Amino acid sequence: QADVTTTNEDESTSTLTHRYQINLNDNSMVELSDATISFDPMRFISIAGRHFVITQALEIADTGLQRLYWDQANAFSTIHIDQANSSGAIYALDFNDYSFKRFIAQVNDFGSKAITLEQTHQYRPELLGESDTIRDFIVDDNEQGIYAISPTSEWISFNGEAFIDNGLLAQTENNTSLSLVKSTNGRAHYLRYTQTDGFYLDIYNEQQQLINTVNTLGQQPRELLLSPDNKRLIVNAANASQLELVNVEQIAS
């Protein structure tokens, strides 16, 4: 998207948001001038083999940003949404109380609503203090666990009915967790920092074991991205003047 701000005759300002769809095959761009969503798109989700867009207020839209469903009465705002690839369940973090909300989406081309979103669970980790926060999270592919950035609750397991807060993962003491990214095989990668070691990546397998620690090049990160083969980490430095490429190895275990 691109925001264009103009100054009016009375010296007030107005901002108009333009959203675009980009074809990565030839980098061609089409403006989505008739989008009907009201909030910022957060990510693509896959339901019944089809792709949709979900916004920060949990609107569901097609890839042209035409709203297909929104439960306005129960809406809340979030900036962290993830989907379990195997089950298709959608998780969103509610910042009102730092609880995870789990949703199941259903597609029905022949009903009055082409798609619906139903909340099945809500869970706030037991070990999370009243003043503690959750900064980010991911859910693994088979939906057996949530990994989070918080001072007390980094791994929350799920058996299909109930959640269990398992506390912190194995890690160096007195570190600061900065970011969290999921590989294509569903493993959690935490970017952490200590004064002694600088910035480094802790990689965990499906059994929550720490299987490798990889040092980065030492810049404060603003954004992380793993390559599709899980072998390279792209670090967008906070100073916005450089990108770092870090070789990553998931040691078999």
PDB file of C-alpha atoms in Angstrom:
ATOM      1  CA  GLN A   1       0.000   0.000   0.000  1.00  0.00           C
ATOM      2  CA  ALA A   2       1.008   3.635  -0.371  1.00  0.00           C
ATOM      3  CA  ASP A   3      -0.322   6.544   1.666  1.00  0.00           C
ATOM      4  CA  VAL A   4      -0.510   9.907  -0.092  1.00  0.00           C
ATOM      5  CA  THR A   5      -0.858  12.971   2.144  1.00  0.00           C
ATOM      6  CA  THR A   6      -1.998  16.289   0.695  1.00  0.00           C
ATOM      7  CA  THR A   7      -2.340  19.726   2.246  1.00  0.00           C
ATOM      8  CA  ASN A   8      -5.744  21.349   1.912  1.00  0.00           C
ATOM      9  CA  GLU A   9      -6.505  25.042   1.377  1.00  0.00           C
ATOM     10  CA  ASP A  10      -7.180  25.506   5.094  1.00  0.00           C
ATOM     11  CA  GLU A  11      -3.719  23.981   5.787  1.00  0.00           C
ATOM     12  CA  SER A  12      -5.208  20.781   7.198  1.00  0.00           C
ATOM     13  CA  THR A  13      -3.923  17.495   5.758  1.00  0.00           C
ATOM     14  CA  SER A  14      -5.727  14.532   4.223  1.00  0.00           C
ATOM     15  CA  THR A  15      -4.323  11.045   3.696  1.00  0.00           C
ATOM     16  CA  LEU A  16      -5.526   8.696   0.979  1.00  0.00           C
ATOM     17  CA  THR A  17      -4.476   5.043   1.039  1.00  0.00           C
ATOM     18  CA  HIS A  18      -3.771   3.275  -2.248  1.00  0.00           C
ATOM     19  CA  ARG A  19      -3.489  -0.522  -2.292  1.00  0.00           C
ATOM     20  CA  TYR A  20      -1.932  -2.555  -5.083  1.00  0.00           C
ATOM     21  CA  GLN A  21      -1.685  -6.145  -6.269  1.00  0.00           C
ATOM     22  CA  ILE A  22       1.737  -7.070  -7.636  1.00  0.00           C
ATOM     23  CA  ASN A  23       2.409  -9.916 -10.070  1.00  0.00           C
ATOM     24  CA  LEU A  24       5.783 -11.294  -9.000  1.00  0.00           C
ATOM     25  CA  ASN A  25       6.329 -12.995 -12.357  1.00  0.00           C
ATOM     26  CA  ASP A  26       6.802  -9.695 -14.194  1.00  0.00           C
ATOM     27  CA  ASN A  27       6.549  -7.120 -11.362  1.00  0.00           C
ATOM     28  CA  SER A  28       3.441  -5.597 -12.960  1.00  0.00           C
ATOM     29  CA  MET A  29       1.132  -3.713 -10.598  1.00  0.00           C
ATOM     30  CA  VAL A  30      -2.624  -3.114 -10.511  1.00  0.00           C
ATOM     31  CA  GLU A  31      -4.293  -0.687  -8.109  1.00  0.00           C
ATOM     32  CA  LEU A  32      -7.160  -2.185  -6.088  1.00  0.00           C
ATOM     33  CA  SER A  33      -9.299   0.932  -6.293  1.00  0.00           C
ATOM     34  CA  ASP A  34     -12.575  -0.735  -5.305  1.00  0.00           C
ATOM     35  CA  ALA A  35     -11.410  -2.521  -2.125  1.00  0.00           C
ATOM     36  CA  THR A  36     -14.193  -2.820   0.456  1.00  0.00           C
ATOM     37  CA  ILE A  37     -12.151  -3.740   3.554  1.00  0.00           C
ATOM     38  CA  SER A  38     -12.005  -1.135   6.323  1.00  0.00           C
ATOM     39  CA  PHE A  39      -8.777  -2.188   8.047  1.00  0.00           C
ATOM     40  CA  ASP A  40      -5.204  -2.998   7.072  1.00  0.00           C
ATOM     41  CA  PRO A  41      -4.568  -6.427   5.515  1.00  0.00           C
ATOM     42  CA  MET A  42      -2.383  -8.595   7.756  1.00  0.00           C
ATOM     43  CA  ARG A  43      -1.639 -11.796   5.834  1.00  0.00           C
ATOM     44  CA  PHE A  44      -2.796 -14.367   3.333  1.00  0.00           C
ATOM     45  CA  ILE A  45      -4.611 -17.419   4.686  1.00  0.00           C
ATOM     46  CA  SER A  46      -5.496 -20.683   2.943  1.00  0.00           C
ATOM     47  CA  ILE A  47      -8.939 -22.268   3.398  1.00  0.00           C
ATOM     48  CA  ALA A  48     -10.055 -25.378   1.509  1.00  0.00           C
ATOM     49  CA  GLY A  49      -7.198 -24.878  -0.939  1.00  0.00           C
ATOM     50  CA  ARG A  50      -8.176 -21.291  -1.710  1.00  0.00           C
ATOM     51  CA  HIS A  51      -6.424 -18.062  -0.771  1.00  0.00           C
ATOM     52  CA  PHE A  52      -7.949 -15.200   1.170  1.00  0.00           C
ATOM     53  CA  VAL A  53      -6.769 -12.092   3.002  1.00  0.00           C
ATOM     54  CA  ILE A  54      -7.364 -11.441   6.701  1.00  0.00           C
ATOM     55  CA  THR A  55      -7.154  -7.944   8.170  1.00  0.00           C
ATOM     56  CA  GLN A  56      -6.143  -6.651  11.586  1.00  0.00           C
ATOM     57  CA  ALA A  57      -9.821  -6.608  12.613  1.00  0.00           C
ATOM     58  CA  LEU A  58     -10.356 -10.167  11.311  1.00  0.00           C
ATOM     59  CA  GLU A  59     -12.213  -9.178   8.174  1.00  0.00           C
ATOM     60  CA  ILE A  60     -11.976 -11.946   5.558  1.00  0.00           C
ATOM     61  CA  ALA A  61     -11.554 -10.747   1.976  1.00  0.00           C
ATOM     62  CA  ASP A  62     -10.682 -12.182  -1.409  1.00  0.00           C
ATOM     63  CA  THR A  63      -7.323 -11.358  -3.003  1.00  0.00           C
ATOM     64  CA  GLY A  64      -8.914  -8.294  -4.599  1.00  0.00           C
ATOM     65  CA  LEU A  65      -9.643  -7.019  -1.049  1.00  0.00           C
ATOM     66  CA  GLN A  66     -13.396  -7.378  -1.413  1.00  0.00           C
ATOM     67  CA  ARG A  67     -14.758  -8.096   2.069  1.00  0.00           C
ATOM     68  CA  LEU A  68     -16.511 -11.476   2.259  1.00  0.00           C
ATOM     69  CA  TYR A  69     -17.126 -11.757   6.009  1.00  0.00           C
ATOM     70  CA  TRP A  70     -16.764  -9.719   9.190  1.00  0.00           C
ATOM     71  CA  ASP A  71     -18.174 -10.361  12.646  1.00  0.00           C
ATOM     72  CA  GLN A  72     -18.266  -6.700  13.617  1.00  0.00           C
ATOM     73  CA  ALA A  73     -19.987  -7.295  16.963  1.00  0.00           C
ATOM     74  CA  ASN A  74     -17.084  -9.427  18.235  1.00  0.00           C
ATOM     75  CA  ALA A  75     -14.259  -7.705  16.371  1.00  0.00           C
ATOM     76  CA  PHE A  76     -10.985  -6.717  18.010  1.00  0.00           C
ATOM     77  CA  SER A  77      -7.751  -5.289  16.669  1.00  0.00           C
ATOM     78  CA  THR A  78      -4.537  -7.284  16.421  1.00  0.00           C
ATOM     79  CA  ILE A  79      -1.215  -7.117  14.614  1.00  0.00           C
ATOM     80  CA  HIS A  80      -0.275 -10.772  15.160  1.00  0.00           C
ATOM     81  CA  ILE A  81      -2.113 -13.505  13.231  1.00  0.00           C
ATOM     82  CA  ASP A  82      -0.863 -16.975  12.289  1.00  0.00           C
ATOM     83  CA  GLN A  83      -2.323 -20.106  10.720  1.00  0.00           C
ATOM     84  CA  ALA A  84      -1.579 -23.789  11.372  1.00  0.00           C
ATOM     85  CA  ASN A  85      -0.870 -25.201   7.913  1.00  0.00           C
ATOM     86  CA  SER A  86      -2.164 -28.724   8.591  1.00  0.00           C
ATOM     87  CA  SER A  87      -5.454 -27.942  10.365  1.00  0.00           C
ATOM     88  CA  GLY A  88      -6.067 -24.531   8.852  1.00  0.00           C
ATOM     89  CA  ALA A  89      -6.904 -23.065  12.277  1.00  0.00           C
ATOM     90  CA  ILE A  90      -6.325 -19.330  12.593  1.00  0.00           C
ATOM     91  CA  TYR A  91      -4.874 -17.746  15.736  1.00  0.00           C
ATOM     92  CA  ALA A  92      -4.977 -14.059  16.653  1.00  0.00           C
ATOM     93  CA  LEU A  93      -3.550 -12.251  19.678  1.00  0.00           C
ATOM     94  CA  ASP A  94      -6.021 -10.023  21.523  1.00  0.00           C
ATOM     95  CA  PHE A  95      -4.104  -7.123  23.065  1.00  0.00           C
ATOM     96  CA  ASN A  96      -6.918  -6.290  25.468  1.00  0.00           C
ATOM     97  CA  ASP A  97      -5.810  -9.110  27.756  1.00  0.00           C
ATOM     98  CA  TYR A  98      -2.966 -10.810  25.808  1.00  0.00           C
ATOM     99  CA  SER A  99      -5.013 -13.897  25.112  1.00  0.00           C
ATOM    100  CA  PHE A 100      -4.863 -16.154  22.067  1.00  0.00           C
ATOM    101  CA  LYS A 101      -8.090 -16.645  20.143  1.00  0.00           C
ATOM    102  CA  ARG A 102      -8.477 -19.682  17.879  1.00  0.00           C
ATOM    103  CA  PHE A 103     -10.777 -19.634  14.852  1.00  0.00           C
ATOM    104  CA  ILE A 104     -11.955 -22.113  12.239  1.00  0.00           C
ATOM    105  CA  ALA A 105     -13.028 -20.794   8.827  1.00  0.00           C
ATOM    106  CA  GLN A 106     -15.538 -22.503   6.574  1.00  0.00           C
ATOM    107  CA  VAL A 107     -16.119 -21.856   2.871  1.00  0.00           C
ATOM    108  CA  ASN A 108     -19.646 -22.262   1.458  1.00  0.00           C
ATOM    109  CA  ASP A 109     -20.138 -21.005  -2.084  1.00  0.00           C
ATOM    110  CA  PHE A 110     -23.819 -21.900  -2.006  1.00  0.00           C
ATOM    111  CA  GLY A 111     -24.802 -20.269   1.285  1.00  0.00           C
ATOM    112  CA  SER A 112     -25.782 -16.720   2.115  1.00  0.00           C
ATOM    113  CA  LYS A 113     -22.225 -16.159   3.373  1.00  0.00           C
ATOM    114  CA  ALA A 114     -19.371 -17.343   1.157  1.00  0.00           C
ATOM    115  CA  ILE A 115     -17.104 -17.744   4.163  1.00  0.00           C
ATOM    116  CA  THR A 116     -17.508 -17.696   7.936  1.00  0.00           C
ATOM    117  CA  LEU A 117     -15.102 -17.489  10.865  1.00  0.00           C
ATOM    118  CA  GLU A 118     -15.999 -19.193  14.158  1.00  0.00           C
ATOM    119  CA  GLN A 119     -14.087 -18.739  17.425  1.00  0.00           C
ATOM    120  CA  THR A 120     -13.495 -22.083  19.159  1.00  0.00           C
ATOM    121  CA  HIS A 121     -11.076 -21.212  21.999  1.00  0.00           C
ATOM    122  CA  GLN A 122      -9.668 -18.314  23.985  1.00  0.00           C
ATOM    123  CA  TYR A 123      -6.613 -18.767  26.188  1.00  0.00           C
ATOM    124  CA  ARG A 124      -4.371 -16.545  28.285  1.00  0.00           C
ATOM    125  CA  PRO A 125      -1.207 -18.340  29.513  1.00  0.00           C
ATOM    126  CA  GLU A 126      -1.393 -19.211  33.214  1.00  0.00           C
ATOM    127  CA  LEU A 127       2.186 -18.103  33.936  1.00  0.00           C
ATOM    128  CA  LEU A 128       1.717 -14.697  32.362  1.00  0.00           C
ATOM    129  CA  GLY A 129       1.587 -12.022  35.044  1.00  0.00           C
ATOM    130  CA  GLU A 130      -1.111  -9.363  35.091  1.00  0.00           C
ATOM    131  CA  SER A 131       1.320  -6.715  33.827  1.00  0.00           C
ATOM    132  CA  ASP A 132       3.196  -9.035  31.429  1.00  0.00           C
ATOM    133  CA  THR A 133       2.807  -8.753  27.671  1.00  0.00           C
ATOM    134  CA  ILE A 134       3.145 -11.009  24.630  1.00  0.00           C
ATOM    135  CA  ARG A 135       5.031  -9.314  21.808  1.00  0.00           C
ATOM    136  CA  ASP A 136       4.686 -11.922  19.062  1.00  0.00           C
ATOM    137  CA  PHE A 137       3.817 -15.578  18.462  1.00  0.00           C
ATOM    138  CA  ILE A 138       3.662 -18.378  15.898  1.00  0.00           C
ATOM    139  CA  VAL A 139       1.680 -21.635  15.826  1.00  0.00           C
ATOM    140  CA  ASP A 140       3.328 -24.810  14.521  1.00  0.00           C
ATOM    141  CA  ASP A 141       2.010 -26.671  11.482  1.00  0.00           C
ATOM    142  CA  ASN A 142       0.283 -29.521  13.337  1.00  0.00           C
ATOM    143  CA  GLU A 143      -1.206 -27.103  15.897  1.00  0.00           C
ATOM    144  CA  GLN A 144       0.347 -28.876  18.860  1.00  0.00           C
ATOM    145  CA  GLY A 145       1.933 -25.739  20.214  1.00  0.00           C
ATOM    146  CA  ILE A 146       2.233 -21.991  20.235  1.00  0.00           C
ATOM    147  CA  TYR A 147       5.617 -20.265  20.510  1.00  0.00           C
ATOM    148  CA  ALA A 148       5.557 -16.736  21.922  1.00  0.00           C
ATOM    149  CA  ILE A 149       7.765 -13.853  22.987  1.00  0.00           C
ATOM    150  CA  SER A 150       6.928 -13.077  26.588  1.00  0.00           C
ATOM    151  CA  PRO A 151       8.796 -12.960  29.924  1.00  0.00           C
ATOM    152  CA  THR A 152       7.189 -16.160  31.251  1.00  0.00           C
ATOM    153  CA  SER A 153       5.437 -18.166  28.525  1.00  0.00           C
ATOM    154  CA  GLU A 154       7.332 -19.180  25.379  1.00  0.00           C
ATOM    155  CA  TRP A 155       5.821 -22.583  24.657  1.00  0.00           C
ATOM    156  CA  ILE A 156       2.113 -23.331  25.036  1.00  0.00           C
ATOM    157  CA  SER A 157       1.026 -26.843  24.039  1.00  0.00           C
ATOM    158  CA  PHE A 158      -2.425 -27.739  22.684  1.00  0.00           C
ATOM    159  CA  ASN A 159      -4.071 -31.184  22.570  1.00  0.00           C
ATOM    160  CA  GLY A 160      -7.081 -30.169  20.506  1.00  0.00           C
ATOM    161  CA  GLU A 161      -9.161 -29.275  23.547  1.00  0.00           C
ATOM    162  CA  ALA A 162      -7.017 -27.584  26.184  1.00  0.00           C
ATOM    163  CA  PHE A 163      -3.876 -25.452  26.334  1.00  0.00           C
ATOM    164  CA  ILE A 164      -0.989 -25.898  28.779  1.00  0.00           C
ATOM    165  CA  ASP A 165       1.555 -23.185  29.575  1.00  0.00           C
ATOM    166  CA  ASN A 166       4.982 -24.877  29.642  1.00  0.00           C
ATOM    167  CA  GLY A 167       6.984 -21.769  30.506  1.00  0.00           C
ATOM    168  CA  LEU A 168      10.305 -20.814  28.936  1.00  0.00           C
ATOM    169  CA  LEU A 169      12.368 -22.757  26.420  1.00  0.00           C
ATOM    170  CA  ALA A 170      16.018 -23.700  26.988  1.00  0.00           C
ATOM    171  CA  GLN A 171      18.156 -20.597  26.400  1.00  0.00           C
ATOM    172  CA  THR A 172      21.048 -18.466  27.617  1.00  0.00           C
ATOM    173  CA  GLU A 173      20.286 -16.656  30.843  1.00  0.00           C
ATOM    174  CA  ASN A 174      19.643 -12.914  30.951  1.00  0.00           C
ATOM    175  CA  ASN A 175      18.915 -12.578  27.251  1.00  0.00           C
ATOM    176  CA  THR A 176      16.374 -10.326  25.533  1.00  0.00           C
ATOM    177  CA  SER A 177      14.091 -11.938  22.939  1.00  0.00           C
ATOM    178  CA  LEU A 178      13.548  -9.577  20.025  1.00  0.00           C
ATOM    179  CA  SER A 179      11.803 -11.420  17.234  1.00  0.00           C
ATOM    180  CA  LEU A 180      10.313 -14.761  16.223  1.00  0.00           C
ATOM    181  CA  VAL A 181       9.970 -16.402  12.814  1.00  0.00           C
ATOM    182  CA  LYS A 182       8.669 -19.791  11.635  1.00  0.00           C
ATOM    183  CA  SER A 183      10.438 -21.923   9.029  1.00  0.00           C
ATOM    184  CA  THR A 184       8.585 -23.736   6.255  1.00  0.00           C
ATOM    185  CA  ASN A 185       8.900 -26.962   8.262  1.00  0.00           C
ATOM    186  CA  GLY A 186       7.214 -25.309  11.260  1.00  0.00           C
ATOM    187  CA  ARG A 187      10.230 -24.786  13.529  1.00  0.00           C
ATOM    188  CA  ALA A 188      10.546 -21.780  15.818  1.00  0.00           C
ATOM    189  CA  HIS A 189      13.480 -19.411  15.311  1.00  0.00           C
ATOM    190  CA  TYR A 190      14.018 -16.848  18.102  1.00  0.00           C
ATOM    191  CA  LEU A 191      16.274 -13.858  17.621  1.00  0.00           C
ATOM    192  CA  ARG A 192      17.784 -13.025  20.999  1.00  0.00           C
ATOM    193  CA  TYR A 193      20.391 -10.640  22.387  1.00  0.00           C
ATOM    194  CA  THR A 194      22.911 -10.628  25.233  1.00  0.00           C
ATOM    195  CA  GLN A 195      25.673  -8.121  25.939  1.00  0.00           C
ATOM    196  CA  THR A 196      28.215 -10.940  25.725  1.00  0.00           C
ATOM    197  CA  ASP A 197      27.033 -12.710  22.561  1.00  0.00           C
ATOM    198  CA  GLY A 198      25.292  -9.905  20.671  1.00  0.00           C
ATOM    199  CA  PHE A 199      22.445 -10.884  18.335  1.00  0.00           C
ATOM    200  CA  TYR A 200      21.905 -14.576  17.678  1.00  0.00           C
ATOM    201  CA  LEU A 201      19.265 -17.039  16.510  1.00  0.00           C
ATOM    202  CA  ASP A 202      18.043 -19.939  18.672  1.00  0.00           C
ATOM    203  CA  ILE A 203      16.444 -22.749  16.629  1.00  0.00           C
ATOM    204  CA  TYR A 204      14.054 -25.287  18.195  1.00  0.00           C
ATOM    205  CA  ASN A 205      12.736 -28.557  16.784  1.00  0.00           C
ATOM    206  CA  GLU A 206       9.252 -30.049  17.068  1.00  0.00           C
ATOM    207  CA  GLN A 207      10.093 -31.427  20.540  1.00  0.00           C
ATOM    208  CA  GLN A 208      11.005 -27.917  21.772  1.00  0.00           C
ATOM    209  CA  GLN A 209      14.694 -28.853  21.947  1.00  0.00           C
ATOM    210  CA  LEU A 210      17.317 -26.206  21.193  1.00  0.00           C
ATOM    211  CA  ILE A 211      19.061 -27.705  18.164  1.00  0.00           C
ATOM    212  CA  ASN A 212      21.291 -24.862  17.006  1.00  0.00           C
ATOM    213  CA  THR A 213      22.398 -21.328  17.820  1.00  0.00           C
ATOM    214  CA  VAL A 214      23.542 -19.099  14.949  1.00  0.00           C
ATOM    215  CA  ASN A 215      25.286 -15.763  15.409  1.00  0.00           C
ATOM    216  CA  THR A 216      24.181 -12.908  13.149  1.00  0.00           C
ATOM    217  CA  LEU A 217      26.335 -10.041  11.922  1.00  0.00           C
ATOM    218  CA  GLY A 218      25.595  -7.887  14.908  1.00  0.00           C
ATOM    219  CA  GLN A 219      23.045  -5.310  13.752  1.00  0.00           C
ATOM    220  CA  GLN A 220      19.831  -4.443  15.592  1.00  0.00           C
ATOM    221  CA  PRO A 221      17.088  -6.127  13.505  1.00  0.00           C
ATOM    222  CA  ARG A 222      13.813  -4.520  12.513  1.00  0.00           C
ATOM    223  CA  GLU A 223      12.425  -7.446  10.519  1.00  0.00           C
ATOM    224  CA  LEU A 224      13.339 -11.096   9.825  1.00  0.00           C
ATOM    225  CA  LEU A 225      12.574 -13.371   6.900  1.00  0.00           C
ATOM    226  CA  LEU A 226      13.618 -16.975   6.297  1.00  0.00           C
ATOM    227  CA  SER A 227      14.229 -18.220   2.758  1.00  0.00           C
ATOM    228  CA  PRO A 228      11.870 -21.008   1.548  1.00  0.00           C
ATOM    229  CA  ASP A 229      14.652 -23.608   1.903  1.00  0.00           C
ATOM    230  CA  ASN A 230      15.221 -22.534   5.560  1.00  0.00           C
ATOM    231  CA  LYS A 231      18.939 -22.058   4.877  1.00  0.00           C
ATOM    232  CA  ARG A 232      19.255 -18.277   4.878  1.00  0.00           C
ATOM    233  CA  LEU A 233      18.006 -15.560   7.178  1.00  0.00           C
ATOM    234  CA  ILE A 234      17.387 -12.076   5.806  1.00  0.00           C
ATOM    235  CA  VAL A 235      17.746  -9.394   8.469  1.00  0.00           C
ATOM    236  CA  ASN A 236      16.372  -5.930   7.785  1.00  0.00           C
ATOM    237  CA  ALA A 237      18.538  -3.797  10.053  1.00  0.00           C
ATOM    238  CA  ALA A 238      16.848  -1.241  12.294  1.00  0.00           C
ATOM    239  CA  ASN A 239      18.968   1.561  10.852  1.00  0.00           C
ATOM    240  CA  ALA A 240      17.189   0.892   7.505  1.00  0.00           C
ATOM    241  CA  SER A 241      20.454   1.196   5.581  1.00  0.00           C
ATOM    242  CA  GLN A 242      21.356  -2.440   5.039  1.00  0.00           C
ATOM    243  CA  LEU A 243      20.166  -6.020   4.722  1.00  0.00           C
ATOM    244  CA  GLU A 244      22.088  -8.898   6.282  1.00  0.00           C
ATOM    245  CA  LEU A 245      22.140 -12.433   4.870  1.00  0.00           C
ATOM    246  CA  VAL A 246      22.919 -15.083   7.500  1.00  0.00           C
ATOM    247  CA  ASN A 247      23.454 -18.748   6.707  1.00  0.00           C
ATOM    248  CA  VAL A 248      21.213 -20.908   8.907  1.00  0.00           C
ATOM    249  CA  GLU A 249      21.587 -24.622   9.607  1.00  0.00           C
ATOM    250  CA  GLN A 250      18.887 -26.723  11.232  1.00  0.00           C
ATOM    251  CA  ILE A 251      20.915 -29.486  12.797  1.00  0.00           C
ATOM    252  CA  ALA A 252      19.124 -32.857  12.505  1.00  0.00           C
ATOM    253  CA  SER A 253      18.055 -34.335  15.802  1.00  0.00           C
TER     254      SER A 253
END
